[in-house]
Coordinates of C-alpha atoms in Angstrom, one line a residue:
M22 CA -40.7 6.9 25.0
D23 CA -41.4 9.8 27.4
L24 CA -40.3 13.2 26.1
S25 CA -38.7 14.2 29.4
V26 CA -36.7 11.0 29.4
V27 CA -35.4 11.8 25.8
L28 CA -34.5 15.4 26.7
G29 CA -32.7 14.2 29.8
F30 CA -30.7 11.7 27.6
V31 CA -29.9 14.5 25.1
V32 CA -28.4 16.6 27.9
A33 CA -26.4 13.8 29.3
V34 CA -25.0 12.8 25.9
F35 CA -24.1 16.3 25.1
L36 CA -22.1 16.6 28.4
V37 CA -20.4 13.3 27.7
S38 CA -19.5 14.4 24.1
V39 CA -17.9 17.7 25.1
V40 CA -15.7 16.3 27.8
P41 CA -12.3 15.6 26.2
G42 CA -11.4 11.9 26.1
P43 CA -9.5 9.4 23.9
D44 CA -12.0 9.7 21.0
M45 CA -11.8 13.5 20.9
L46 CA -8.0 13.3 21.2
F47 CA -7.8 10.9 18.3
I48 CA -9.9 13.3 16.2
V49 CA -7.7 16.3 17.1
A50 CA -4.6 14.3 16.3
N51 CA -5.9 13.4 12.8
A52 CA -7.0 16.9 12.2
A53 CA -3.5 18.1 13.1
V54 CA -1.9 15.7 10.6
G55 CA -4.5 15.8 7.7
G56 CA -6.4 19.0 8.2
R57 CA -10.1 19.4 8.5
R58 CA -11.1 16.6 6.2
A59 CA -9.2 14.0 8.1
G60 CA -10.6 15.3 11.3
V61 CA -14.2 15.1 10.1
V62 CA -13.5 11.6 8.7
A63 CA -12.2 10.5 12.1
A64 CA -15.4 12.0 13.7
A65 CA -17.5 10.0 11.2
G66 CA -15.6 6.8 12.2
M67 CA -16.3 7.5 15.9
S68 CA -20.0 7.8 15.1
T69 CA -19.8 4.5 13.2
G70 CA -18.4 2.9 16.3
L71 CA -21.3 4.3 18.3
A72 CA -23.7 2.8 15.8
V73 CA -22.1 -0.6 16.2
H74 CA -22.3 -0.2 20.0
S75 CA -26.0 0.7 19.7
V76 CA -26.8 -2.3 17.6
A77 CA -24.7 -4.6 19.8
V78 CA -26.4 -3.6 23.0
A79 CA -29.8 -3.8 21.3
V80 CA -29.3 -7.4 20.3
G81 CA -27.5 -8.4 23.5
L82 CA -23.9 -8.5 22.3
G83 CA -22.9 -6.5 25.4
A84 CA -23.4 -9.6 27.5
L85 CA -21.1 -11.5 25.2
I86 CA -18.3 -9.0 25.6
Q87 CA -18.7 -9.3 29.4
A88 CA -18.6 -13.1 29.2
A89 CA -15.8 -13.2 26.7
P90 CA -13.4 -10.2 27.3
Q91 CA -10.8 -11.8 25.0
V92 CA -13.0 -10.6 22.1
L93 CA -12.5 -7.0 23.2
N94 CA -8.8 -7.6 23.9
G95 CA -8.3 -8.7 20.3
V96 CA -9.8 -5.3 19.1
R97 CA -7.5 -3.5 21.5
V98 CA -4.4 -5.3 20.3
A99 CA -5.2 -4.4 16.7
G100 CA -6.0 -0.8 17.6
A101 CA -2.8 -0.3 19.6
A102 CA -0.7 -1.8 16.8
F103 CA -2.2 0.5 14.2
L104 CA -1.9 3.6 16.4
L105 CA 1.8 2.8 16.8
Y106 CA 2.1 2.5 13.0
L107 CA 0.4 5.9 12.6
A108 CA 2.8 7.4 15.2
Y109 CA 5.8 6.0 13.2
L110 CA 4.6 7.4 9.9
T111 CA 3.8 10.8 11.4
W112 CA 7.2 10.9 13.1
R113 CA 8.9 10.1 9.8
A114 CA 6.9 12.8 8.1
S115 CA 8.1 15.3 10.7
R116 CA 11.8 14.5 9.7
Q117 CA 11.2 15.1 6.0
E118 CA 12.6 18.3 4.7
V119 CA 10.3 20.6 2.7
G120 CA 10.6 20.0 -1.0
E121 CA 11.5 16.3 -0.6
P122 CA 8.6 14.4 -2.1
D123 CA 7.9 11.1 -0.6
E124 CA 4.5 9.5 -1.4
T125 CA 4.8 7.0 1.5
L126 CA 4.6 9.9 3.9
E127 CA 1.6 11.8 2.4
L128 CA -0.7 10.9 5.2
P129 CA -3.5 13.3 4.6
K130 CA -4.1 12.2 1.0
R131 CA -3.7 8.4 1.3
T132 CA -5.0 7.4 4.7
L133 CA -8.6 8.8 4.9
R134 CA -10.0 5.3 4.7
R135 CA -7.5 4.1 7.3
T136 CA -8.3 7.1 9.4
Y137 CA -12.0 6.2 9.3
L138 CA -11.4 2.5 10.1
M139 CA -9.0 3.3 12.9
A140 CA -11.4 5.9 14.4
T141 CA -14.2 3.2 14.4
L142 CA -11.8 0.7 16.0
T143 CA -10.7 3.2 18.6
N144 CA -14.3 3.9 19.6
L145 CA -15.2 0.2 19.7
A146 CA -12.2 -0.5 22.0
N147 CA -12.9 2.5 24.3
P148 CA -13.9 1.0 27.7
K149 CA -15.7 4.2 28.7
V150 CA -18.0 4.0 25.7
I151 CA -18.8 0.3 26.4
L152 CA -19.5 1.0 30.1
F153 CA -21.6 4.0 29.0
Y154 CA -23.8 1.8 26.9
L155 CA -24.0 -1.1 29.3
A156 CA -24.5 0.9 32.5
F157 CA -25.9 4.3 31.6
V158 CA -28.1 3.9 28.5
P159 CA -30.4 1.3 30.1
Q160 CA -31.4 3.8 32.7
F161 CA -33.3 5.6 30.0
V162 CA -35.2 2.6 28.8
T163 CA -38.7 2.5 30.0
T164 CA -40.9 -0.5 30.7
G165 CA -44.6 -1.1 31.3
A166 CA -47.7 -0.7 29.3
G167 CA -47.4 1.3 26.2
S168 CA -43.6 1.3 26.2
W169 CA -41.6 0.6 23.1
P170 CA -39.8 -2.7 22.8
A171 CA -36.4 -2.5 24.6
T172 CA -34.5 -3.2 21.4
T173 CA -36.2 -0.3 19.6
Q174 CA -35.5 2.0 22.6
F175 CA -31.8 1.1 22.6
L176 CA -31.6 1.8 18.8
V177 CA -33.4 5.2 19.2
L178 CA -31.2 6.2 22.1
G179 CA -28.1 5.2 20.1
G180 CA -29.3 7.3 17.2
I181 CA -29.7 10.2 19.5
F182 CA -26.2 9.7 20.8
I183 CA -24.8 9.9 17.3
A184 CA -27.0 12.9 16.3
V185 CA -25.7 14.8 19.3
G186 CA -22.1 13.5 19.4
F187 CA -21.1 13.8 15.7
P188 CA -21.7 17.6 15.4
V189 CA -19.6 18.1 18.5
D190 CA -16.8 15.9 17.2
A191 CA -17.0 17.5 13.7
T192 CA -16.8 21.0 15.2
V193 CA -13.7 20.0 17.1
A194 CA -12.2 18.6 13.9
L195 CA -12.9 21.7 11.9
V196 CA -11.5 24.0 14.6
A197 CA -8.4 21.9 15.1
G198 CA -7.9 21.4 11.4
G199 CA -8.2 25.1 10.7
L200 CA -5.7 26.0 13.4
T201 CA -3.3 23.4 12.0
E202 CA -3.5 24.7 8.5
R203 CA -2.6 28.2 9.8
F204 CA 0.4 26.7 11.7
F205 CA 1.6 24.9 8.6
R206 CA 1.6 28.1 6.6
A207 CA 3.7 29.7 9.4
G208 CA 6.7 27.6 8.5
S209 CA 8.2 24.1 8.1
S210 CA 9.7 24.1 11.6
V211 CA 6.3 24.7 13.1
R212 CA 4.8 21.9 11.0
R213 CA 7.6 19.5 12.1
R214 CA 7.0 20.2 15.8
L215 CA 3.2 19.8 15.4
E216 CA 3.7 16.5 13.6
R217 CA 6.0 15.2 16.3
V218 CA 3.4 16.2 19.0
T219 CA 0.8 14.3 16.9
A220 CA 3.0 11.2 16.8
G221 CA 3.3 11.4 20.5
I222 CA -0.5 11.5 20.8
F223 CA -0.9 8.4 18.6
A224 CA 1.7 6.6 20.7
A225 CA 0.0 7.6 24.0
L226 CA -3.4 6.4 22.7
A227 CA -1.7 3.1 21.7
A228 CA -0.3 2.8 25.2
R229 CA -3.7 3.5 26.7
L230 CA -5.3 0.7 24.7
A231 CA -2.5 -1.7 25.6
T232 CA -2.9 -1.0 29.3
D233 CA -6.6 -2.0 29.1
I234 CA -5.7 -5.5 27.8
H235 CA -6.2 -8.1 30.4

């Protein structure tokens, strides 16, 4: 692969990563509920989704999705349902008075695995990411004498995407989580408002996924 092509791809991926979108919004929402750790876990889930996209495109699964959109619709339905569930739990947590223990509402401690899985699912169901891989990444694949196999190039470009995108997402998670922890220390009323806003974000993301179902 030509170095200039790789550098161009790095710049393009960085610009894509820093532009706010559903993935970044999901990371911020989880950092708001569970703090820095939950936000970073969500970022890791997004990177896992990118890894799956990379492998899928490399082996030709992108063509299958185009030919059978119902496969993607199934992912979107599951994602929308779980986001609504998170919105419900977060809203209930916002109504809990301080000093009233309720293990079912301890989202940060008990849902890191769910956060990771949901972040992965959200990324996999994001139409923009799919279009990016199917339409944009192939432009950086070279052909001709001396070129690497296309499958190898797709995997390398996918690895670069993750290497650039994860630090950006993790930084956003750390900043959002740090700010949230300060807000929480400011008082229970601030925490309740923030949790309700977060519930609204989860619900909005669920609605976004639902509108993409055909």
